[in-house]
mmCIF file of C-alpha atoms in Angstrom:
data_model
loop_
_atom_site.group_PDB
_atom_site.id
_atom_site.type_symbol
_atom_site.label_atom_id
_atom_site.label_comp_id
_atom_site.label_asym_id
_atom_site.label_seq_id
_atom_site.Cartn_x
_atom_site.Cartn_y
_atom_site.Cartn_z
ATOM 1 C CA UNK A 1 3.527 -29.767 -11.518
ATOM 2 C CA UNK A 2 3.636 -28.625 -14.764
ATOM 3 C CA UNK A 3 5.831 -25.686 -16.627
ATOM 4 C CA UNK A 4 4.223 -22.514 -17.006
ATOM 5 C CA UNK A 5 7.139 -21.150 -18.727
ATOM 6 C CA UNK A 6 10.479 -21.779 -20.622
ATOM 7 C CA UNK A 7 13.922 -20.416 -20.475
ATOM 8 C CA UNK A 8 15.802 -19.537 -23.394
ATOM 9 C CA UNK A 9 19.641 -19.224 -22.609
ATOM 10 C CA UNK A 10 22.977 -19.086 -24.300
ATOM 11 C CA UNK A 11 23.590 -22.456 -23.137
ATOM 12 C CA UNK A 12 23.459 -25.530 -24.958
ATOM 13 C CA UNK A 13 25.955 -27.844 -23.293
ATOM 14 C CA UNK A 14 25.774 -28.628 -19.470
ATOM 15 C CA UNK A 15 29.604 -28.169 -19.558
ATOM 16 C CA UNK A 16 29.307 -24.437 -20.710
ATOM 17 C CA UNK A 17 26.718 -23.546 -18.014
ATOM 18 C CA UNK A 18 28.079 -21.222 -15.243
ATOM 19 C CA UNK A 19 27.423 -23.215 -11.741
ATOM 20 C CA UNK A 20 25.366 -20.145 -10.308
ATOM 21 C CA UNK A 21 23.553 -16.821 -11.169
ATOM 22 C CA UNK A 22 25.902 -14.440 -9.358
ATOM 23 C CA UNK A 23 28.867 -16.101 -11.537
ATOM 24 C CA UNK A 24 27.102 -15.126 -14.773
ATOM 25 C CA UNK A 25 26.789 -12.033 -16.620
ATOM 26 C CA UNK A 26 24.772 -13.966 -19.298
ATOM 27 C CA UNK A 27 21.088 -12.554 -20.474
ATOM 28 C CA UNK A 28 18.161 -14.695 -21.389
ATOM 29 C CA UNK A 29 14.140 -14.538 -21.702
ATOM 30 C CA UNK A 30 11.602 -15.936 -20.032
ATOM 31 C CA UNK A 31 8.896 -16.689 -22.364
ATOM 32 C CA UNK A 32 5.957 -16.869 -20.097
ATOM 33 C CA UNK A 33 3.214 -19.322 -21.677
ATOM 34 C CA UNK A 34 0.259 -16.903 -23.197
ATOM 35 C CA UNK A 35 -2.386 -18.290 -20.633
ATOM 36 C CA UNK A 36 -0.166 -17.251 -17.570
ATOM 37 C CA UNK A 37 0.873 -13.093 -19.325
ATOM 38 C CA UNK A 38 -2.087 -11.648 -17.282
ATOM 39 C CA UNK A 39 0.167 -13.104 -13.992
ATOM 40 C CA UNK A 40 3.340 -10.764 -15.347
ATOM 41 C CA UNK A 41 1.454 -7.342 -13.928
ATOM 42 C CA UNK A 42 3.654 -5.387 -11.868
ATOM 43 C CA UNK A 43 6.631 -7.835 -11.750
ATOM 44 C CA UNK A 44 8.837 -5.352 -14.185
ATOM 45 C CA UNK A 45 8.516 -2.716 -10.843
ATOM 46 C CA UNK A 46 10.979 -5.745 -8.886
ATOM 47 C CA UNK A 47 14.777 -5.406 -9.766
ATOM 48 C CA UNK A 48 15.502 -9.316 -9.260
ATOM 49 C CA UNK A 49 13.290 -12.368 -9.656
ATOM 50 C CA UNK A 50 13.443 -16.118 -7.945
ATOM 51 C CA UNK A 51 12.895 -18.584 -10.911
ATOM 52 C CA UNK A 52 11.483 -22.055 -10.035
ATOM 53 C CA UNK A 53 13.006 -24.497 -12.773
ATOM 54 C CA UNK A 54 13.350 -27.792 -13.193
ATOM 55 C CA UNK A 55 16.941 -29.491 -13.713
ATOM 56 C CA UNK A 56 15.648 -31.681 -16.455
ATOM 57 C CA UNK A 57 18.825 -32.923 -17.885
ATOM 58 C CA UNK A 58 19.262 -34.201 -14.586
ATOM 59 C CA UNK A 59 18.575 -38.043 -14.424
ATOM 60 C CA UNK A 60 18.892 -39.646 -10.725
ATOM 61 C CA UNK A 61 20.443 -38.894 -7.452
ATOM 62 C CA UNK A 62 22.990 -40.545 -5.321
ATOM 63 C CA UNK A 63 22.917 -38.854 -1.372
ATOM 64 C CA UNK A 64 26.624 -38.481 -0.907
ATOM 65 C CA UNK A 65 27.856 -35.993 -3.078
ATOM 66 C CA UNK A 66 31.888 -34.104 -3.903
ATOM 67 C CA UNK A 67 30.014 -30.558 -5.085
ATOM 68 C CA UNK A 68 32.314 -29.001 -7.556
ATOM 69 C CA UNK A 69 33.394 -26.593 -5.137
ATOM 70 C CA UNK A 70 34.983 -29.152 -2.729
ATOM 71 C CA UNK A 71 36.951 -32.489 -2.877
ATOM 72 C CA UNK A 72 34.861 -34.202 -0.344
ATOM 73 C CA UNK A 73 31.578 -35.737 -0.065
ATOM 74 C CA UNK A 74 28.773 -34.442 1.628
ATOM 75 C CA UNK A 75 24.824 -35.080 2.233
ATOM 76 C CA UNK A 76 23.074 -33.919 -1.393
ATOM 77 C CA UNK A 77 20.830 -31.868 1.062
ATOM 78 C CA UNK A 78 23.994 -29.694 2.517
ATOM 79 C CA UNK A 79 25.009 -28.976 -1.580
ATOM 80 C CA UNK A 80 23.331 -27.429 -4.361
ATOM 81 C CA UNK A 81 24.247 -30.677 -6.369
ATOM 82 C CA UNK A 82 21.212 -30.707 -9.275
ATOM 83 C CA UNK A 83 20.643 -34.539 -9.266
ATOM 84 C CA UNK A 84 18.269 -34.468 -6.814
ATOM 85 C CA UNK A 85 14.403 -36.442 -5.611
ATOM 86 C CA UNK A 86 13.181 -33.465 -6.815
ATOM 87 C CA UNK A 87 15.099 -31.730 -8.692
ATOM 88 C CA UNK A 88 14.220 -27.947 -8.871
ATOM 89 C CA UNK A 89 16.600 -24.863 -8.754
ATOM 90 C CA UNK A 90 15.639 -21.986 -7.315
ATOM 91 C CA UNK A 91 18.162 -18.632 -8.483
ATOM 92 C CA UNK A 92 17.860 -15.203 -8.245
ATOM 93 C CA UNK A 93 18.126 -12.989 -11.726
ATOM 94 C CA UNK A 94 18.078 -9.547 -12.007
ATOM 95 C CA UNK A 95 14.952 -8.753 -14.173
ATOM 96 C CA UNK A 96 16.128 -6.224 -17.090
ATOM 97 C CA UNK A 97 12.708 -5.233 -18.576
ATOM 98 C CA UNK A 98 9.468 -7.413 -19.418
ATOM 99 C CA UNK A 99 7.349 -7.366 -22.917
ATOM 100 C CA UNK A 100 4.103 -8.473 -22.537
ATOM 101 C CA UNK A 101 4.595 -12.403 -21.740
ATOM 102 C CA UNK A 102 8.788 -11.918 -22.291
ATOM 103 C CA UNK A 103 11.170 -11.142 -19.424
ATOM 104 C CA UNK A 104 14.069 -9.957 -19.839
ATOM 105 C CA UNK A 105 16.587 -11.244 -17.676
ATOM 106 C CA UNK A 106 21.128 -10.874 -16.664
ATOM 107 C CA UNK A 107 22.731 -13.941 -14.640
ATOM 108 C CA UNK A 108 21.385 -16.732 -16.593
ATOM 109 C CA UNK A 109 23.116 -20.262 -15.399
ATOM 110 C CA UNK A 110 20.768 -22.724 -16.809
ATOM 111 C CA UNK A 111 20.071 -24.648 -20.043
ATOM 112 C CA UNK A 112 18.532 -23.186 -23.039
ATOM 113 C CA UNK A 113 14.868 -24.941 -22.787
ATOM 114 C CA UNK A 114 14.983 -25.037 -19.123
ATOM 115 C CA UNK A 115 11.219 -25.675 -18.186
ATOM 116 C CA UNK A 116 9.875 -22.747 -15.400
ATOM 117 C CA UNK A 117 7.117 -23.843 -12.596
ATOM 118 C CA UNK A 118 7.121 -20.526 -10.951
ATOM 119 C CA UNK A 119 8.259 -17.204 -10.530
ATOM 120 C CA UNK A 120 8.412 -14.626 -7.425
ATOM 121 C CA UNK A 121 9.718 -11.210 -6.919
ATOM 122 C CA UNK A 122 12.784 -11.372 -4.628
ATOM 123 C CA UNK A 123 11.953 -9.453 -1.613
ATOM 124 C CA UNK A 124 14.982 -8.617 1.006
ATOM 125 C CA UNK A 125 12.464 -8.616 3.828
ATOM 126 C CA UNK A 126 11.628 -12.400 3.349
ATOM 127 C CA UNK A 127 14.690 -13.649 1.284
ATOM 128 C CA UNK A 128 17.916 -12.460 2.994
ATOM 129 C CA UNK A 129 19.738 -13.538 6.226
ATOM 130 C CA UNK A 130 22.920 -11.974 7.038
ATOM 131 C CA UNK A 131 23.568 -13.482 10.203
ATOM 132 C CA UNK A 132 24.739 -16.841 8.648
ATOM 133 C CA UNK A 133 27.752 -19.091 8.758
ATOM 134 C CA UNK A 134 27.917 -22.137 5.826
ATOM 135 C CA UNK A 135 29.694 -25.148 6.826
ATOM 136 C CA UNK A 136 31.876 -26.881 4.515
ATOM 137 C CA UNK A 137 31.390 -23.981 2.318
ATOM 138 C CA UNK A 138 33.337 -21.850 4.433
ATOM 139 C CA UNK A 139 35.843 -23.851 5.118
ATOM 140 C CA UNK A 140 36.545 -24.237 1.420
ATOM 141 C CA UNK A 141 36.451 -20.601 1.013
ATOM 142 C CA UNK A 142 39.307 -20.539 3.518
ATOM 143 C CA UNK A 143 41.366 -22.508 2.089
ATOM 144 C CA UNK A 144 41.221 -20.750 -1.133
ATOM 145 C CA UNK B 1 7.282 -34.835 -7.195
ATOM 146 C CA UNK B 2 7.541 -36.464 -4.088
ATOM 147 C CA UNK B 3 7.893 -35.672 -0.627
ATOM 148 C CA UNK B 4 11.393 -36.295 0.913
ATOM 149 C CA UNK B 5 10.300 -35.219 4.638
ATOM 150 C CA UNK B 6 6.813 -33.590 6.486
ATOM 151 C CA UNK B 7 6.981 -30.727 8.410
ATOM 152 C CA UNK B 8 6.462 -30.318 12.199
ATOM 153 C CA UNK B 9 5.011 -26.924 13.457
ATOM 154 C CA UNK B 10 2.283 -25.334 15.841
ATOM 155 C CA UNK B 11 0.143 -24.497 13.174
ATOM 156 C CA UNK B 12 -2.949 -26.551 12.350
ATOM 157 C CA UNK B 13 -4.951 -23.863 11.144
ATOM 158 C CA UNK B 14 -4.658 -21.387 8.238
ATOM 159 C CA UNK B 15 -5.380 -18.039 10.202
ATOM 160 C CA UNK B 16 -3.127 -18.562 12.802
ATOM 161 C CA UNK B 17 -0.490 -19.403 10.611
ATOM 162 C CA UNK B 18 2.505 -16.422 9.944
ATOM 163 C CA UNK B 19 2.486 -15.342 6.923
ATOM 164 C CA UNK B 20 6.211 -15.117 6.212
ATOM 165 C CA UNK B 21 9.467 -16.998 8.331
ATOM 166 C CA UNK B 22 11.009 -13.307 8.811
ATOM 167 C CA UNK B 23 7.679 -12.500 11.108
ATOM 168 C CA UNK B 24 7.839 -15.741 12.709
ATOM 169 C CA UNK B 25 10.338 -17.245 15.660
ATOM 170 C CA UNK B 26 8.284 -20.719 15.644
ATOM 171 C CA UNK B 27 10.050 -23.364 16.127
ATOM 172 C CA UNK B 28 9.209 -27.094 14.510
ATOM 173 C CA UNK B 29 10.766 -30.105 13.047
ATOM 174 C CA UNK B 30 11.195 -31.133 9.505
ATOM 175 C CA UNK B 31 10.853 -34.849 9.895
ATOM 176 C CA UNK B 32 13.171 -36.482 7.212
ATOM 177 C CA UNK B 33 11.945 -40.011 5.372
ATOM 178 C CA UNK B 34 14.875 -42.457 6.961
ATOM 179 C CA UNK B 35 15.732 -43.379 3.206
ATOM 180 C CA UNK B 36 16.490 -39.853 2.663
ATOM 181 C CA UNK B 37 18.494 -39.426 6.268
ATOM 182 C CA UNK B 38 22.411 -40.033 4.592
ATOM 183 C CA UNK B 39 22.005 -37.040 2.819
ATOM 184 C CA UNK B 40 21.815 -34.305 5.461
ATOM 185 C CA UNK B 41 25.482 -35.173 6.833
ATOM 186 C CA UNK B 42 27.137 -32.020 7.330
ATOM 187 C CA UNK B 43 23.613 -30.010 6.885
ATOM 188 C CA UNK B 44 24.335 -29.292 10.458
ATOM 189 C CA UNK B 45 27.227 -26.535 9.743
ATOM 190 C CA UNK B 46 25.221 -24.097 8.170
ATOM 191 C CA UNK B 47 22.902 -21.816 10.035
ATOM 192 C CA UNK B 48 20.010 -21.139 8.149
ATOM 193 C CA UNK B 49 18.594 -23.733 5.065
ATOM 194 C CA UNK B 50 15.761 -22.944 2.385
ATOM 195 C CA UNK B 51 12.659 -25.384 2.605
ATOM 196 C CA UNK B 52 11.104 -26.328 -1.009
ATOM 197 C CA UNK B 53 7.756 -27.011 0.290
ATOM 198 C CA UNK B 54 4.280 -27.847 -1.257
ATOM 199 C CA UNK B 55 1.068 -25.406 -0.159
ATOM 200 C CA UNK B 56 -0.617 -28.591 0.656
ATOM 201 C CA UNK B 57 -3.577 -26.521 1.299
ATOM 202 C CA UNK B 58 -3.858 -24.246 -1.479
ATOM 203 C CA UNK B 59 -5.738 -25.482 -4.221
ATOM 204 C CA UNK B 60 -6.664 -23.653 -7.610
ATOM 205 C CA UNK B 61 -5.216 -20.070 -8.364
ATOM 206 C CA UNK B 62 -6.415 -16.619 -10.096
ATOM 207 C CA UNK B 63 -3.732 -14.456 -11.961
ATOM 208 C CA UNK B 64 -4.697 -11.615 -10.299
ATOM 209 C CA UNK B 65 -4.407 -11.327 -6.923
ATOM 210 C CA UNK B 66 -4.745 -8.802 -3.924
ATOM 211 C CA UNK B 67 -1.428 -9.963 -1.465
ATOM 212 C CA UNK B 68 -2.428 -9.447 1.907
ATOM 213 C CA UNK B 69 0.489 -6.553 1.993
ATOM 214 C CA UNK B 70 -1.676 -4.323 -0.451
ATOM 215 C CA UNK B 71 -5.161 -3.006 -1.279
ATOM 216 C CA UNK B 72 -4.498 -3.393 -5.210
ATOM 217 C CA UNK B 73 -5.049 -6.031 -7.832
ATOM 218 C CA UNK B 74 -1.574 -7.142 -8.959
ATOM 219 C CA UNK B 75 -0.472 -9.704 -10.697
ATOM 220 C CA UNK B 76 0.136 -13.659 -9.232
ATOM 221 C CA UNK B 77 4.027 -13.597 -9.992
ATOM 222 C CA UNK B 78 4.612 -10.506 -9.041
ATOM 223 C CA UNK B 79 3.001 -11.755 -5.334
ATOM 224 C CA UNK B 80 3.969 -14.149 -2.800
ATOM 225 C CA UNK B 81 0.378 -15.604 -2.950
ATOM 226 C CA UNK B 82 0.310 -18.950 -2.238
ATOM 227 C CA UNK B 83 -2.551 -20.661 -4.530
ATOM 228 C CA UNK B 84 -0.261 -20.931 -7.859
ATOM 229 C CA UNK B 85 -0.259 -22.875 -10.424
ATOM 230 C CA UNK B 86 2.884 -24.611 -9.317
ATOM 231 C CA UNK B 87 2.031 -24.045 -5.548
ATOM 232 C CA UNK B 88 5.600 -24.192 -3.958
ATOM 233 C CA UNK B 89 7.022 -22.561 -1.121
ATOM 234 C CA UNK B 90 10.667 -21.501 -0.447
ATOM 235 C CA UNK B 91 10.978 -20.300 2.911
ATOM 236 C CA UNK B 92 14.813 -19.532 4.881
ATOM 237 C CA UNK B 93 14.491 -20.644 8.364
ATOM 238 C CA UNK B 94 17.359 -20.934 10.879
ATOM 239 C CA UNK B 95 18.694 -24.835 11.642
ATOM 240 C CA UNK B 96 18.555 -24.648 15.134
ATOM 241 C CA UNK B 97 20.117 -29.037 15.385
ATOM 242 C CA UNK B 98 20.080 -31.707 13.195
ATOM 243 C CA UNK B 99 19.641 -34.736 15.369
ATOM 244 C CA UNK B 100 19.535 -37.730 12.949
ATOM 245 C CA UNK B 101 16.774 -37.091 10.273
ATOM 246 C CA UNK B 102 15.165 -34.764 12.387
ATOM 247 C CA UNK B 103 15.805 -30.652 12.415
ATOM 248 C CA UNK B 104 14.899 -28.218 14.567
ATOM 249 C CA UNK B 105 14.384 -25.211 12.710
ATOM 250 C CA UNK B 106 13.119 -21.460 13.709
ATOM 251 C CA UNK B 107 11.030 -19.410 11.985
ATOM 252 C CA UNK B 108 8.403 -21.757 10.568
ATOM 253 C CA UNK B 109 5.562 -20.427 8.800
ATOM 254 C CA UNK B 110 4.000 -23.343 7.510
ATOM 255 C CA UNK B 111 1.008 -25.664 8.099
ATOM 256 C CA UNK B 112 1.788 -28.938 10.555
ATOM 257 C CA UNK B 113 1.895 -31.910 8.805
ATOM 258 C CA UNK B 114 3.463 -29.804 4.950
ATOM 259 C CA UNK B 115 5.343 -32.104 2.409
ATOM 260 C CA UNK B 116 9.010 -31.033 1.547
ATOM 261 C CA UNK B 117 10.095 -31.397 -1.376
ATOM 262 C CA UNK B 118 13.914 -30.388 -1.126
ATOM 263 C CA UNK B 119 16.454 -28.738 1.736
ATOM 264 C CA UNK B 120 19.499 -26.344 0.522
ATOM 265 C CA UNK B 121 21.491 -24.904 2.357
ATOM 266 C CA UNK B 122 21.201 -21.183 2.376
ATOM 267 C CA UNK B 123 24.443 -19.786 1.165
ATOM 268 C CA UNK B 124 24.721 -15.453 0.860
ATOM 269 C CA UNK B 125 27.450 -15.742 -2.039
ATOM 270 C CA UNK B 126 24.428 -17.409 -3.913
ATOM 271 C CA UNK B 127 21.155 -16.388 -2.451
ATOM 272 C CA UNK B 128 21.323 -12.531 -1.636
ATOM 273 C CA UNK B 129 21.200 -9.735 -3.313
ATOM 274 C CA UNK B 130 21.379 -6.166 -2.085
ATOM 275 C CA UNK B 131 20.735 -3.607 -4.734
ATOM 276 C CA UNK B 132 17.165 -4.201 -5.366
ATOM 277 C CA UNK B 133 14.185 -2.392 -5.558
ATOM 278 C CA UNK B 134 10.551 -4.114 -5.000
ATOM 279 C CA UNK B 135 7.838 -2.048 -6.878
ATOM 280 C CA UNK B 136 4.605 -2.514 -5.285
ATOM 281 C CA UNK B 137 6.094 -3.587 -1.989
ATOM 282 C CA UNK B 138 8.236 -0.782 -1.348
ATOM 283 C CA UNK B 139 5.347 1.376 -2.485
ATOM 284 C CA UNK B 140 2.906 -0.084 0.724
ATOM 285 C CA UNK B 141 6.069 0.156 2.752
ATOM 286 C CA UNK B 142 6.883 3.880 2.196
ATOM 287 C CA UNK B 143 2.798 4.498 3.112
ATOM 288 C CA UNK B 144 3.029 2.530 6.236
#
């Protein structure tokens, strides 16, 4: 595994960070390395984009978890906790425009520096499910 | 990187494989390393999860590409393609039961015997977007 990218955000400070794309309005680049531009064809004709990052403030893992958006604990595999064995985050950003080997990109929620190991056009065909229900996540939602 | 859990599925060779989860209604196990088991408690309440898998068969990559959906050159990251520099997966397949470490999941499109890497669960608040457009895809789509 290694980066064939990095992310340049607003964000300095983990604290400051917004937990998830859809909960940020923030813009950013993607500065694609020089040796992967010829990769970028066609990508600017997708309106959103799945970015493959790697948490790398994130030091260790425990597998019980409180996720910020609940006050109990669950398994780190039924969260989006970032301390994880391998930890990689995987969200959707709506691609504003692309220059050359620069993307352009709205609903930032990661680290300025964040280190990229992939990117893929977000297709609804593969990517969506709308017959779903989510656990703890819904209950939590409930209760709001 | 390292494997958390293999994957379980009817498919021991390449061609007969599916190329996406949304054309498949397989059904397989992902087999989670008993160290690793604690952390799918409450997994079992949502209805679909994301697999972070590695192409375990892929190996080397070209950054242009001809996806098997098209009869054009485009570029790697604006594909699905598998052979990547980074060569990682990211199906949604439906949890079907968690019994233990072991899940039975629908709509497996990988190789028997694949390395995971992570399991999130697939939440629509986070993971879906609607008002998208998909360039080259819709393009083959609109000439089917």
């Amino acid at each position: 595994m290694h980066p064939i990218s990095v992310i340049h955000s607003p964000f300095i400070d983990k604290k400051q960070t917004p937990i998830q794309p859809t909960r940020s309005q923030a813009v950013g680049q993607v500065e694609v390395f020089p040796e992967f531009a010829a990769g970028l064809q066609d990508l600017e004709g997708f309106s959103h984009i799945i970015l493959l990052y790697i948490f790398h403030q994130s030091h260790g893992y425990t597998l019980q978890v409180k996720p910020y958006l609940d006050d109990q604990l669950h398994g780190l595999f039924a969260t989006r906790y970032p301390c994880r064995p391998n930890p990689i985050g995987l969200p959707i950003v709506r691609l504003l425009a692309r220059r050359d080997n620069i993307l352009d990109i709205e609903g930032v929620d990661v680290l300025d520096g964040t280190p990229l190991l992939d990117i893929k056009p977000y297709v609804p065909d593969f990517d969506m499910r709308t017959d779903t229900h989510c656990g703890w996540y819904d209950n939590q939602k409930n209760r709001e």
